[in-house]
Amino acid sequence: MKHIRLHPSGHIVECQEGSAVLEALEAAGYALPNNCRAGACGECKVKVLSGTFDQGFVLDMALSQQERHEGYGLMCMAKPISDELVIDWGTEDAQPKLFPPRENQEFIVVDRLMRTPRILELRLRPLASPMRYWPGQYIMLGSPQSGIPPRSYSIANAPRPDGEISLQITRVDDGITSAWVHQHLNVGNTVTLSGPYGTFIGDPSVDAPVLCIAAGSGLAPVLALADAALRRGYSQPVTLLFSARTTHDLYESGLMAWWQAKHPGFRYIYTLTREQHEGLCGRVPQVLPSLFDDLSDFSIFIAGSPAFVENCVSAVKALGAKPRMIHSEGYYQQQRPVVAPISHMVSLQTPIG
């Protein structure tokens, strides 16, 4: 058994032999920002103050050679070698925040709905106790025994008493898991999930106007966040801005209409990027200034492809959004391994496919 010491708080977390640091932290209920879980995004980068670890294969764009030399590591892939590993992690951030994830949780597919030509919604109910999670988190779904690799999918609803969760899964070109879901998972089938994972949850203590921005199935975690806020009677205005290519890519319009009718503080706006209509047209960075003059007091949540997230983050910062109030979730596409020298080896990215 290895030990991970959090500096400067002094908290100690046990780590099973062969487990990654991120796994151990999550099992103990600690929240470390993460996204791709495959050494591709750099969200879980922290400085290792002492001890040795096996970093595994990670992308240079996520962890540069200079950062490695300075002692930084990606905790989603880092496995302790020494008996103790000391990582630089602030006392406030080291407080328990998350429900420890569980593996092999059995769910039944109770419904499947085609939301768009490429997005399928699965509704799943647990065979045992409901999964405990924060709105905005995700699970891993797959069937390794059948050769279907586990992939990450955001939960699209706030927690319910019956434990039902919804997943909105985009059919990805050459995506083994998404093809399996779209073609072979039917009502009545049993699936196993692991989770919950992720830190796209914001700070429950923040009382500020909320702006949620999403594209494609990035709408899923945003729906869960908005659902939870509206259910608890959140007093501040909540705006959801959705970016779609055409009207065929719009979905959940009925739910949006219901939320607007039931909750006066909720506003739904969509913009189309490849089709002209009477409403907003253009990408989010183009239309955002026409909707808001100042975002300095807003809590902001952004979900979609990495490029979409990056562009939207720049756009909201240009309107005064504070970095600590911006929460983002980037969906990484699956890529095949690339043959390269060991120092530049590329790993499989944990995807939405």
mmCIF file of C-alpha atoms in Angstrom:
data_model
loop_
_atom_site.group_PDB
_atom_site.id
_atom_site.type_symbol
_atom_site.label_atom_id
_atom_site.label_comp_id
_atom_site.label_asym_id
_atom_site.label_seq_id
_atom_site.Cartn_x
_atom_site.Cartn_y
_atom_site.Cartn_z
ATOM 1 C CA MET A 1 0.000 0.000 0.000
ATOM 2 C CA LYS A 2 1.332 3.433 -0.974
ATOM 3 C CA HIS A 3 0.501 6.745 0.701
ATOM 4 C CA ILE A 4 -0.242 10.145 -0.827
ATOM 5 C CA ARG A 5 0.314 13.148 1.420
ATOM 6 C CA LEU A 6 -1.459 16.398 0.525
ATOM 7 C CA HIS A 7 0.653 19.509 1.196
ATOM 8 C CA PRO A 8 0.215 21.752 3.141
ATOM 9 C CA SER A 9 -2.893 20.230 4.769
ATOM 10 C CA GLY A 10 -1.078 17.025 5.764
ATOM 11 C CA HIS A 11 -4.023 14.812 4.789
ATOM 12 C CA ILE A 12 -2.913 11.265 3.922
ATOM 13 C CA VAL A 13 -4.680 9.087 1.352
ATOM 14 C CA GLU A 14 -3.972 5.381 0.874
ATOM 15 C CA CYS A 15 -3.261 4.220 -2.677
ATOM 16 C CA GLN A 16 -3.528 0.591 -3.774
ATOM 17 C CA GLU A 17 -0.529 -0.885 -5.578
ATOM 18 C CA GLY A 18 -0.854 -0.123 -9.299
ATOM 19 C CA SER A 19 -3.580 2.525 -8.874
ATOM 20 C CA ALA A 20 -3.291 6.079 -10.183
ATOM 21 C CA VAL A 21 -3.191 9.009 -7.765
ATOM 22 C CA LEU A 22 -6.493 10.372 -9.096
ATOM 23 C CA GLU A 23 -8.237 7.045 -8.429
ATOM 24 C CA ALA A 24 -6.981 7.007 -4.844
ATOM 25 C CA LEU A 25 -8.039 10.599 -4.192
ATOM 26 C CA GLU A 26 -11.525 10.001 -5.586
ATOM 27 C CA ALA A 27 -11.927 6.773 -3.609
ATOM 28 C CA ALA A 28 -11.199 8.802 -0.468
ATOM 29 C CA GLY A 29 -13.719 11.486 -1.488
ATOM 30 C CA TYR A 30 -11.293 14.236 -2.488
ATOM 31 C CA ALA A 31 -11.943 16.515 -5.454
ATOM 32 C CA LEU A 32 -9.112 16.971 -7.923
ATOM 33 C CA PRO A 33 -10.041 18.707 -11.207
ATOM 34 C CA ASN A 34 -9.984 16.243 -14.099
ATOM 35 C CA ASN A 35 -11.486 15.760 -17.524
ATOM 36 C CA CYS A 36 -10.100 13.228 -20.017
ATOM 37 C CA ARG A 37 -8.590 10.747 -17.504
ATOM 38 C CA ALA A 38 -6.065 9.685 -20.148
ATOM 39 C CA GLY A 39 -3.193 12.158 -19.965
ATOM 40 C CA ALA A 40 -4.522 14.355 -22.761
ATOM 41 C CA CYS A 41 -6.100 17.474 -21.235
ATOM 42 C CA GLY A 42 -3.803 18.504 -18.362
ATOM 43 C CA GLU A 43 -6.654 19.310 -15.947
ATOM 44 C CA CYS A 44 -5.232 17.106 -13.172
ATOM 45 C CA LYS A 45 -1.707 18.570 -13.291
ATOM 46 C CA VAL A 46 -0.120 19.084 -9.859
ATOM 47 C CA LYS A 47 3.417 19.449 -8.543
ATOM 48 C CA VAL A 48 4.973 16.448 -6.812
ATOM 49 C CA LEU A 49 7.116 17.714 -3.920
ATOM 50 C CA SER A 50 8.738 14.417 -2.976
ATOM 51 C CA GLY A 51 8.637 10.738 -3.857
ATOM 52 C CA THR A 52 8.803 8.927 -7.178
ATOM 53 C CA PHE A 53 6.052 7.895 -9.550
ATOM 54 C CA ASP A 54 5.475 6.293 -12.933
ATOM 55 C CA GLN A 55 3.887 8.943 -15.151
ATOM 56 C CA GLY A 56 2.914 6.595 -17.970
ATOM 57 C CA PHE A 57 2.366 7.820 -21.524
ATOM 58 C CA VAL A 58 0.843 11.315 -21.691
ATOM 59 C CA LEU A 59 0.638 14.012 -24.352
ATOM 60 C CA ASP A 60 3.346 16.665 -24.407
ATOM 61 C CA MET A 61 0.677 19.337 -24.922
ATOM 62 C CA ALA A 62 -0.872 18.272 -21.591
ATOM 63 C CA LEU A 63 2.451 17.980 -19.718
ATOM 64 C CA SER A 64 5.487 19.579 -21.322
ATOM 65 C CA GLN A 65 9.035 18.313 -20.921
ATOM 66 C CA GLN A 66 9.852 21.461 -18.930
ATOM 67 C CA GLU A 67 6.945 20.817 -16.553
ATOM 68 C CA ARG A 68 8.082 17.237 -16.078
ATOM 69 C CA HIS A 69 11.575 18.507 -15.239
ATOM 70 C CA GLU A 70 10.042 20.882 -12.667
ATOM 71 C CA GLY A 71 8.263 17.990 -10.954
ATOM 72 C CA TYR A 72 4.738 18.304 -12.278
ATOM 73 C CA GLY A 73 2.668 15.253 -13.121
ATOM 74 C CA LEU A 74 -0.754 14.289 -14.420
ATOM 75 C CA MET A 75 -2.477 12.484 -11.578
ATOM 76 C CA CYS A 76 -4.907 10.568 -13.799
ATOM 77 C CA MET A 77 -1.965 8.497 -15.056
ATOM 78 C CA ALA A 78 0.642 8.863 -12.292
ATOM 79 C CA LYS A 79 1.208 5.738 -10.173
ATOM 80 C CA PRO A 80 3.308 6.003 -6.995
ATOM 81 C CA ILE A 81 6.551 4.024 -6.868
ATOM 82 C CA SER A 82 7.881 5.238 -3.521
ATOM 83 C CA ASP A 83 6.009 4.403 -0.318
ATOM 84 C CA GLU A 84 4.942 8.038 0.041
ATOM 85 C CA LEU A 85 4.184 10.662 -2.572
ATOM 86 C CA VAL A 86 3.779 14.287 -1.465
ATOM 87 C CA ILE A 87 1.742 16.501 -3.803
ATOM 88 C CA ASP A 88 1.245 20.269 -3.632
ATOM 89 C CA TRP A 89 -2.430 20.792 -2.985
ATOM 90 C CA GLY A 90 -4.020 23.696 -1.083
ATOM 91 C CA THR A 91 -5.763 23.067 2.221
ATOM 92 C CA GLU A 92 -9.096 24.453 0.998
ATOM 93 C CA ASP A 93 -9.082 22.340 -2.165
ATOM 94 C CA ALA A 94 -8.174 19.253 -0.158
ATOM 95 C CA GLN A 95 -11.467 19.146 1.724
ATOM 96 C CA PRO A 96 -13.712 16.122 0.982
ATOM 97 C CA LYS A 97 -16.263 17.126 -1.645
ATOM 98 C CA LEU A 98 -17.090 14.134 -3.818
ATOM 99 C CA PHE A 99 -18.879 10.822 -3.411
ATOM 100 C CA PRO A 100 -16.345 8.013 -3.890
ATOM 101 C CA PRO A 101 -16.945 6.337 -7.286
ATOM 102 C CA ARG A 102 -18.070 2.707 -7.425
ATOM 103 C CA GLU A 103 -17.373 0.162 -10.145
ATOM 104 C CA ASN A 104 -19.693 -2.431 -11.715
ATOM 105 C CA GLN A 105 -22.975 -0.783 -10.758
ATOM 106 C CA GLU A 106 -25.778 -2.571 -12.601
ATOM 107 C CA PHE A 107 -28.472 -0.566 -14.401
ATOM 108 C CA ILE A 108 -31.369 -1.517 -16.668
ATOM 109 C CA VAL A 109 -32.101 0.384 -19.894
ATOM 110 C CA VAL A 110 -35.705 1.546 -19.360
ATOM 111 C CA ASP A 111 -35.989 3.841 -22.384
ATOM 112 C CA ARG A 112 -34.060 5.081 -25.421
ATOM 113 C CA LEU A 113 -34.928 8.238 -27.336
ATOM 114 C CA MET A 114 -33.312 9.678 -30.482
ATOM 115 C CA ARG A 115 -32.862 13.329 -29.605
ATOM 116 C CA THR A 116 -31.198 14.269 -32.901
ATOM 117 C CA PRO A 117 -30.032 12.181 -35.878
ATOM 118 C CA ARG A 118 -26.739 11.580 -33.983
ATOM 119 C CA ILE A 119 -27.642 11.917 -30.279
ATOM 120 C CA LEU A 120 -29.346 9.047 -28.447
ATOM 121 C CA GLU A 121 -30.652 9.411 -24.906
ATOM 122 C CA LEU A 122 -30.552 6.363 -22.652
ATOM 123 C CA ARG A 123 -32.573 6.253 -19.458
ATOM 124 C CA LEU A 124 -31.149 3.848 -16.902
ATOM 125 C CA ARG A 125 -32.410 2.662 -13.524
ATOM 126 C CA PRO A 126 -30.261 0.962 -10.889
ATOM 127 C CA LEU A 127 -30.782 -2.632 -9.795
ATOM 128 C CA ALA A 128 -29.320 -1.809 -6.376
ATOM 129 C CA SER A 129 -28.944 1.438 -4.446
ATOM 130 C CA PRO A 130 -28.994 4.687 -6.459
ATOM 131 C CA MET A 131 -25.697 6.248 -7.482
ATOM 132 C CA ARG A 132 -24.815 9.287 -5.385
ATOM 133 C CA TYR A 133 -23.437 12.099 -7.523
ATOM 134 C CA TRP A 134 -23.226 15.850 -7.960
ATOM 135 C CA PRO A 135 -25.033 17.385 -10.963
ATOM 136 C CA GLY A 136 -22.472 17.896 -13.733
ATOM 137 C CA GLN A 137 -20.519 14.686 -13.063
ATOM 138 C CA TYR A 138 -20.092 11.770 -15.462
ATOM 139 C CA ILE A 139 -19.898 7.969 -15.506
ATOM 140 C CA MET A 140 -17.952 5.388 -17.493
ATOM 141 C CA LEU A 141 -19.951 3.012 -19.701
ATOM 142 C CA GLY A 142 -18.702 0.106 -21.784
ATOM 143 C CA SER A 143 -18.440 -3.688 -21.932
ATOM 144 C CA PRO A 144 -14.746 -4.656 -21.691
ATOM 145 C CA GLN A 145 -15.591 -8.375 -21.631
ATOM 146 C CA SER A 146 -17.144 -7.901 -25.090
ATOM 147 C CA GLY A 147 -14.307 -5.711 -26.377
ATOM 148 C CA ILE A 148 -16.235 -2.447 -25.873
ATOM 149 C CA PRO A 149 -13.907 0.058 -24.146
ATOM 150 C CA PRO A 150 -15.382 2.177 -21.322
ATOM 151 C CA ARG A 151 -16.068 5.774 -22.308
ATOM 152 C CA SER A 152 -17.128 8.820 -20.297
ATOM 153 C CA TYR A 153 -20.683 10.207 -20.564
ATOM 154 C CA SER A 154 -22.158 13.039 -18.537
ATOM 155 C CA ILE A 155 -25.308 12.479 -16.524
ATOM 156 C CA ALA A 156 -28.061 14.658 -17.985
ATOM 157 C CA ASN A 157 -30.335 14.975 -14.961
ATOM 158 C CA ALA A 158 -30.165 15.943 -11.317
ATOM 159 C CA PRO A 159 -30.354 13.065 -8.796
ATOM 160 C CA ARG A 160 -33.815 11.466 -8.498
ATOM 161 C CA PRO A 161 -35.302 9.401 -5.659
ATOM 162 C CA ASP A 162 -35.602 6.323 -7.925
ATOM 163 C CA GLY A 163 -31.979 6.652 -9.018
ATOM 164 C CA GLU A 164 -32.791 6.965 -12.738
ATOM 165 C CA ILE A 165 -30.078 8.662 -14.783
ATOM 166 C CA SER A 166 -30.105 9.882 -18.375
ATOM 167 C CA LEU A 167 -27.138 9.762 -20.749
ATOM 168 C CA GLN A 168 -27.059 11.645 -24.073
ATOM 169 C CA ILE A 169 -24.624 9.842 -26.345
ATOM 170 C CA THR A 170 -23.386 11.220 -29.656
ATOM 171 C CA ARG A 171 -22.652 8.713 -32.417
ATOM 172 C CA VAL A 172 -18.948 9.280 -33.124
ATOM 173 C CA ASP A 173 -17.370 8.268 -36.426
ATOM 174 C CA ASP A 174 -15.243 5.163 -35.751
ATOM 175 C CA GLY A 175 -16.357 5.280 -32.099
ATOM 176 C CA ILE A 176 -16.601 1.670 -30.932
ATOM 177 C CA THR A 177 -18.536 2.415 -27.754
ATOM 178 C CA SER A 178 -20.990 4.918 -29.212
ATOM 179 C CA ALA A 179 -21.721 2.534 -32.121
ATOM 180 C CA TRP A 180 -22.391 -0.273 -29.629
ATOM 181 C CA VAL A 181 -24.767 1.980 -27.664
ATOM 182 C CA HIS A 182 -26.638 3.193 -30.756
ATOM 183 C CA GLN A 183 -26.888 -0.182 -32.500
ATOM 184 C CA HIS A 184 -27.023 -2.825 -29.789
ATOM 185 C CA LEU A 185 -28.222 -1.440 -26.447
ATOM 186 C CA ASN A 186 -31.985 -1.920 -26.196
ATOM 187 C CA VAL A 187 -34.688 -1.453 -23.594
ATOM 188 C CA GLY A 188 -34.397 -4.233 -21.014
ATOM 189 C CA ASN A 189 -30.639 -4.719 -21.426
ATOM 190 C CA THR A 190 -28.426 -4.641 -18.334
ATOM 191 C CA VAL A 191 -25.322 -2.444 -18.328
ATOM 192 C CA THR A 192 -22.614 -1.818 -15.751
ATOM 193 C CA LEU A 193 -21.397 1.675 -14.931
ATOM 194 C CA SER A 194 -18.597 3.080 -12.837
ATOM 195 C CA GLY A 195 -18.633 6.507 -11.279
ATOM 196 C CA PRO A 196 -19.386 9.226 -10.576
ATOM 197 C CA TYR A 197 -16.358 11.193 -11.771
ATOM 198 C CA GLY A 198 -15.460 14.784 -12.595
ATOM 199 C CA THR A 199 -15.452 18.186 -10.947
ATOM 200 C CA PHE A 200 -17.748 20.121 -13.298
ATOM 201 C CA ILE A 201 -19.923 20.927 -10.304
ATOM 202 C CA GLY A 202 -19.097 24.492 -9.343
ATOM 203 C CA ASP A 203 -19.367 25.751 -5.786
ATOM 204 C CA PRO A 204 -22.775 25.175 -4.148
ATOM 205 C CA SER A 205 -22.148 28.148 -1.833
ATOM 206 C CA VAL A 206 -21.902 30.675 -4.686
ATOM 207 C CA ASP A 207 -24.993 32.873 -5.049
ATOM 208 C CA ALA A 208 -24.620 34.600 -8.420
ATOM 209 C CA PRO A 209 -26.340 34.825 -11.806
ATOM 210 C CA VAL A 210 -25.597 31.698 -13.830
ATOM 211 C CA LEU A 211 -24.736 31.401 -17.521
ATOM 212 C CA CYS A 212 -24.573 27.896 -19.002
ATOM 213 C CA ILE A 213 -23.124 27.484 -22.502
ATOM 214 C CA ALA A 214 -23.226 24.186 -24.378
ATOM 215 C CA ALA A 215 -22.949 22.611 -27.816
ATOM 216 C CA GLY A 216 -24.033 19.153 -28.964
ATOM 217 C CA SER A 217 -24.242 16.556 -26.196
ATOM 218 C CA GLY A 218 -22.318 19.018 -24.027
ATOM 219 C CA LEU A 219 -25.876 20.003 -23.132
ATOM 220 C CA ALA A 220 -26.107 16.918 -20.870
ATOM 221 C CA PRO A 221 -24.139 18.115 -17.804
ATOM 222 C CA VAL A 222 -25.577 21.607 -18.218
ATOM 223 C CA LEU A 223 -29.096 20.140 -18.065
ATOM 224 C CA ALA A 224 -28.222 18.392 -14.803
ATOM 225 C CA LEU A 225 -26.826 21.599 -13.300
ATOM 226 C CA ALA A 226 -29.812 23.704 -14.386
ATOM 227 C CA ASP A 227 -32.255 20.999 -13.286
ATOM 228 C CA ALA A 228 -30.761 20.935 -9.795
ATOM 229 C CA ALA A 229 -30.676 24.733 -9.480
ATOM 230 C CA LEU A 230 -34.280 25.170 -10.589
ATOM 231 C CA ARG A 231 -35.551 22.354 -8.381
ATOM 232 C CA ARG A 232 -34.092 23.944 -5.277
ATOM 233 C CA GLY A 233 -35.570 27.353 -6.151
ATOM 234 C CA TYR A 234 -32.308 29.091 -7.021
ATOM 235 C CA SER A 235 -33.011 32.806 -6.606
ATOM 236 C CA GLN A 236 -30.552 34.194 -9.164
ATOM 237 C CA PRO A 237 -31.243 34.321 -12.928
ATOM 238 C CA VAL A 238 -30.154 31.254 -14.907
ATOM 239 C CA THR A 239 -29.480 31.561 -18.659
ATOM 240 C CA LEU A 240 -28.806 28.571 -20.910
ATOM 241 C CA LEU A 241 -27.208 29.370 -24.274
ATOM 242 C CA PHE A 242 -27.118 26.413 -26.665
ATOM 243 C CA SER A 243 -25.143 26.327 -29.919
ATOM 244 C CA ALA A 244 -26.358 24.042 -32.722
ATOM 245 C CA ARG A 245 -25.503 23.701 -36.383
ATOM 246 C CA THR A 246 -29.094 23.514 -37.701
ATOM 247 C CA THR A 247 -32.623 23.150 -36.349
ATOM 248 C CA HIS A 248 -32.213 19.362 -36.721
ATOM 249 C CA ASP A 249 -29.535 19.532 -34.012
ATOM 250 C CA LEU A 250 -31.784 21.263 -31.478
ATOM 251 C CA TYR A 251 -33.282 19.096 -28.762
ATOM 252 C CA GLU A 252 -34.932 19.363 -25.331
ATOM 253 C CA SER A 253 -36.998 22.298 -26.676
ATOM 254 C CA GLY A 254 -40.089 21.096 -24.799
ATOM 255 C CA LEU A 255 -38.221 20.926 -21.493
ATOM 256 C CA MET A 256 -36.784 24.398 -22.122
ATOM 257 C CA ALA A 257 -40.270 25.808 -22.754
ATOM 258 C CA TRP A 258 -41.562 24.178 -19.562
ATOM 259 C CA TRP A 259 -38.676 25.522 -17.483
ATOM 260 C CA GLN A 260 -39.240 29.043 -18.849
ATOM 261 C CA ALA A 261 -42.971 28.877 -18.062
ATOM 262 C CA LYS A 262 -42.451 27.461 -14.557
ATOM 263 C CA HIS A 263 -39.376 29.448 -13.502
ATOM 264 C CA PRO A 264 -39.459 33.225 -14.265
ATOM 265 C CA GLY A 265 -35.700 33.496 -13.646
ATOM 266 C CA PHE A 266 -34.803 30.935 -16.317
ATOM 267 C CA ARG A 267 -34.039 31.960 -19.906
ATOM 268 C CA TYR A 268 -33.226 29.651 -22.829
ATOM 269 C CA ILE A 269 -31.463 30.979 -25.937
ATOM 270 C CA TYR A 270 -30.107 29.090 -28.912
ATOM 271 C CA THR A 271 -27.968 30.097 -31.841
ATOM 272 C CA LEU A 272 -27.524 28.298 -35.168
ATOM 273 C CA THR A 273 -24.129 28.236 -36.857
ATOM 274 C CA ARG A 274 -25.007 26.686 -40.258
ATOM 275 C CA GLU A 275 -28.580 27.771 -40.881
ATOM 276 C CA GLN A 276 -30.278 31.149 -41.172
ATOM 277 C CA HIS A 277 -33.445 31.800 -39.174
ATOM 278 C CA GLU A 278 -35.230 34.660 -37.434
ATOM 279 C CA GLY A 279 -33.343 34.193 -34.180
ATOM 280 C CA LEU A 280 -29.660 34.270 -33.318
ATOM 281 C CA CYS A 281 -27.159 33.049 -35.908
ATOM 282 C CA GLY A 282 -23.439 32.559 -35.461
ATOM 283 C CA ARG A 283 -21.003 31.034 -33.019
ATOM 284 C CA VAL A 284 -21.174 31.818 -29.321
ATOM 285 C CA PRO A 285 -18.176 34.221 -29.225
ATOM 286 C CA GLN A 286 -19.875 36.244 -31.981
ATOM 287 C CA VAL A 287 -23.325 36.466 -30.393
ATOM 288 C CA LEU A 288 -22.369 36.705 -26.715
ATOM 289 C CA PRO A 289 -21.646 40.480 -26.695
ATOM 290 C CA SER A 290 -25.156 41.123 -28.008
ATOM 291 C CA LEU A 291 -26.618 39.252 -25.033
ATOM 292 C CA PHE A 292 -24.423 40.462 -22.155
ATOM 293 C CA ASP A 293 -22.475 43.632 -21.459
ATOM 294 C CA ASP A 294 -20.704 42.435 -18.317
ATOM 295 C CA LEU A 295 -20.183 38.900 -16.983
ATOM 296 C CA SER A 296 -17.988 39.834 -14.020
ATOM 297 C CA ASP A 297 -20.592 38.711 -11.468
ATOM 298 C CA PHE A 298 -21.655 35.521 -13.256
ATOM 299 C CA SER A 299 -20.948 31.895 -12.441
ATOM 300 C CA ILE A 300 -20.315 30.298 -15.830
ATOM 301 C CA PHE A 301 -20.459 26.665 -16.987
ATOM 302 C CA ILE A 302 -19.257 25.665 -20.473
ATOM 303 C CA ALA A 303 -19.427 22.183 -22.029
ATOM 304 C CA GLY A 304 -18.670 20.867 -25.513
ATOM 305 C CA SER A 305 -15.682 20.012 -27.679
ATOM 306 C CA PRO A 306 -12.275 21.252 -26.442
ATOM 307 C CA ALA A 307 -12.142 23.887 -29.215
ATOM 308 C CA PHE A 308 -15.662 25.087 -28.394
ATOM 309 C CA VAL A 309 -14.816 25.333 -24.704
ATOM 310 C CA GLU A 310 -11.572 27.189 -25.349
ATOM 311 C CA ASN A 311 -13.253 29.755 -27.618
ATOM 312 C CA CYS A 312 -16.128 30.287 -25.191
ATOM 313 C CA VAL A 313 -13.801 30.718 -22.225
ATOM 314 C CA SER A 314 -11.931 33.433 -24.122
ATOM 315 C CA ALA A 315 -15.235 35.096 -25.033
ATOM 316 C CA VAL A 316 -16.594 35.225 -21.479
ATOM 317 C CA LYS A 317 -13.262 36.477 -20.123
ATOM 318 C CA ALA A 318 -13.393 39.299 -22.673
ATOM 319 C CA LEU A 319 -16.706 40.294 -21.077
ATOM 320 C CA GLY A 320 -15.198 40.375 -17.603
ATOM 321 C CA ALA A 321 -15.839 36.847 -16.311
ATOM 322 C CA LYS A 322 -13.550 35.929 -13.411
ATOM 323 C CA PRO A 323 -11.434 32.778 -13.957
ATOM 324 C CA ARG A 324 -12.443 31.297 -10.586
ATOM 325 C CA MET A 325 -16.101 31.568 -11.637
ATOM 326 C CA ILE A 326 -15.609 29.724 -14.951
ATOM 327 C CA HIS A 327 -16.190 25.956 -14.973
ATOM 328 C CA SER A 328 -15.586 23.966 -18.142
ATOM 329 C CA GLU A 329 -15.952 20.413 -19.446
ATOM 330 C CA GLY A 330 -14.222 19.485 -22.722
ATOM 331 C CA TYR A 331 -15.290 16.328 -24.594
ATOM 332 C CA TYR A 332 -12.275 14.592 -26.147
ATOM 333 C CA GLN A 333 -12.729 12.530 -29.302
ATOM 334 C CA GLN A 334 -11.188 9.078 -29.568
ATOM 335 C CA GLN A 335 -7.881 8.923 -31.425
ATOM 336 C CA ARG A 336 -5.759 5.999 -32.533
ATOM 337 C CA PRO A 337 -2.290 5.666 -31.002
ATOM 338 C CA VAL A 338 0.495 7.329 -32.922
ATOM 339 C CA VAL A 339 3.897 5.671 -33.279
ATOM 340 C CA ALA A 340 6.503 8.041 -31.877
ATOM 341 C CA PRO A 341 9.735 8.055 -29.866
ATOM 342 C CA ILE A 342 9.232 7.170 -26.202
ATOM 343 C CA SER A 343 9.649 10.791 -25.085
ATOM 344 C CA HIS A 344 6.769 11.813 -27.358
ATOM 345 C CA MET A 345 4.535 8.743 -27.093
ATOM 346 C CA VAL A 346 0.842 9.557 -27.583
ATOM 347 C CA SER A 347 -1.776 7.716 -25.556
ATOM 348 C CA LEU A 348 -5.393 6.922 -26.392
ATOM 349 C CA GLN A 349 -7.543 9.845 -25.366
ATOM 350 C CA THR A 350 -10.500 9.030 -23.145
ATOM 351 C CA PRO A 351 -13.387 10.140 -25.320
ATOM 352 C CA ILE A 352 -17.076 10.533 -25.757
ATOM 353 C CA GLY A 353 -17.077 7.786 -28.405
#
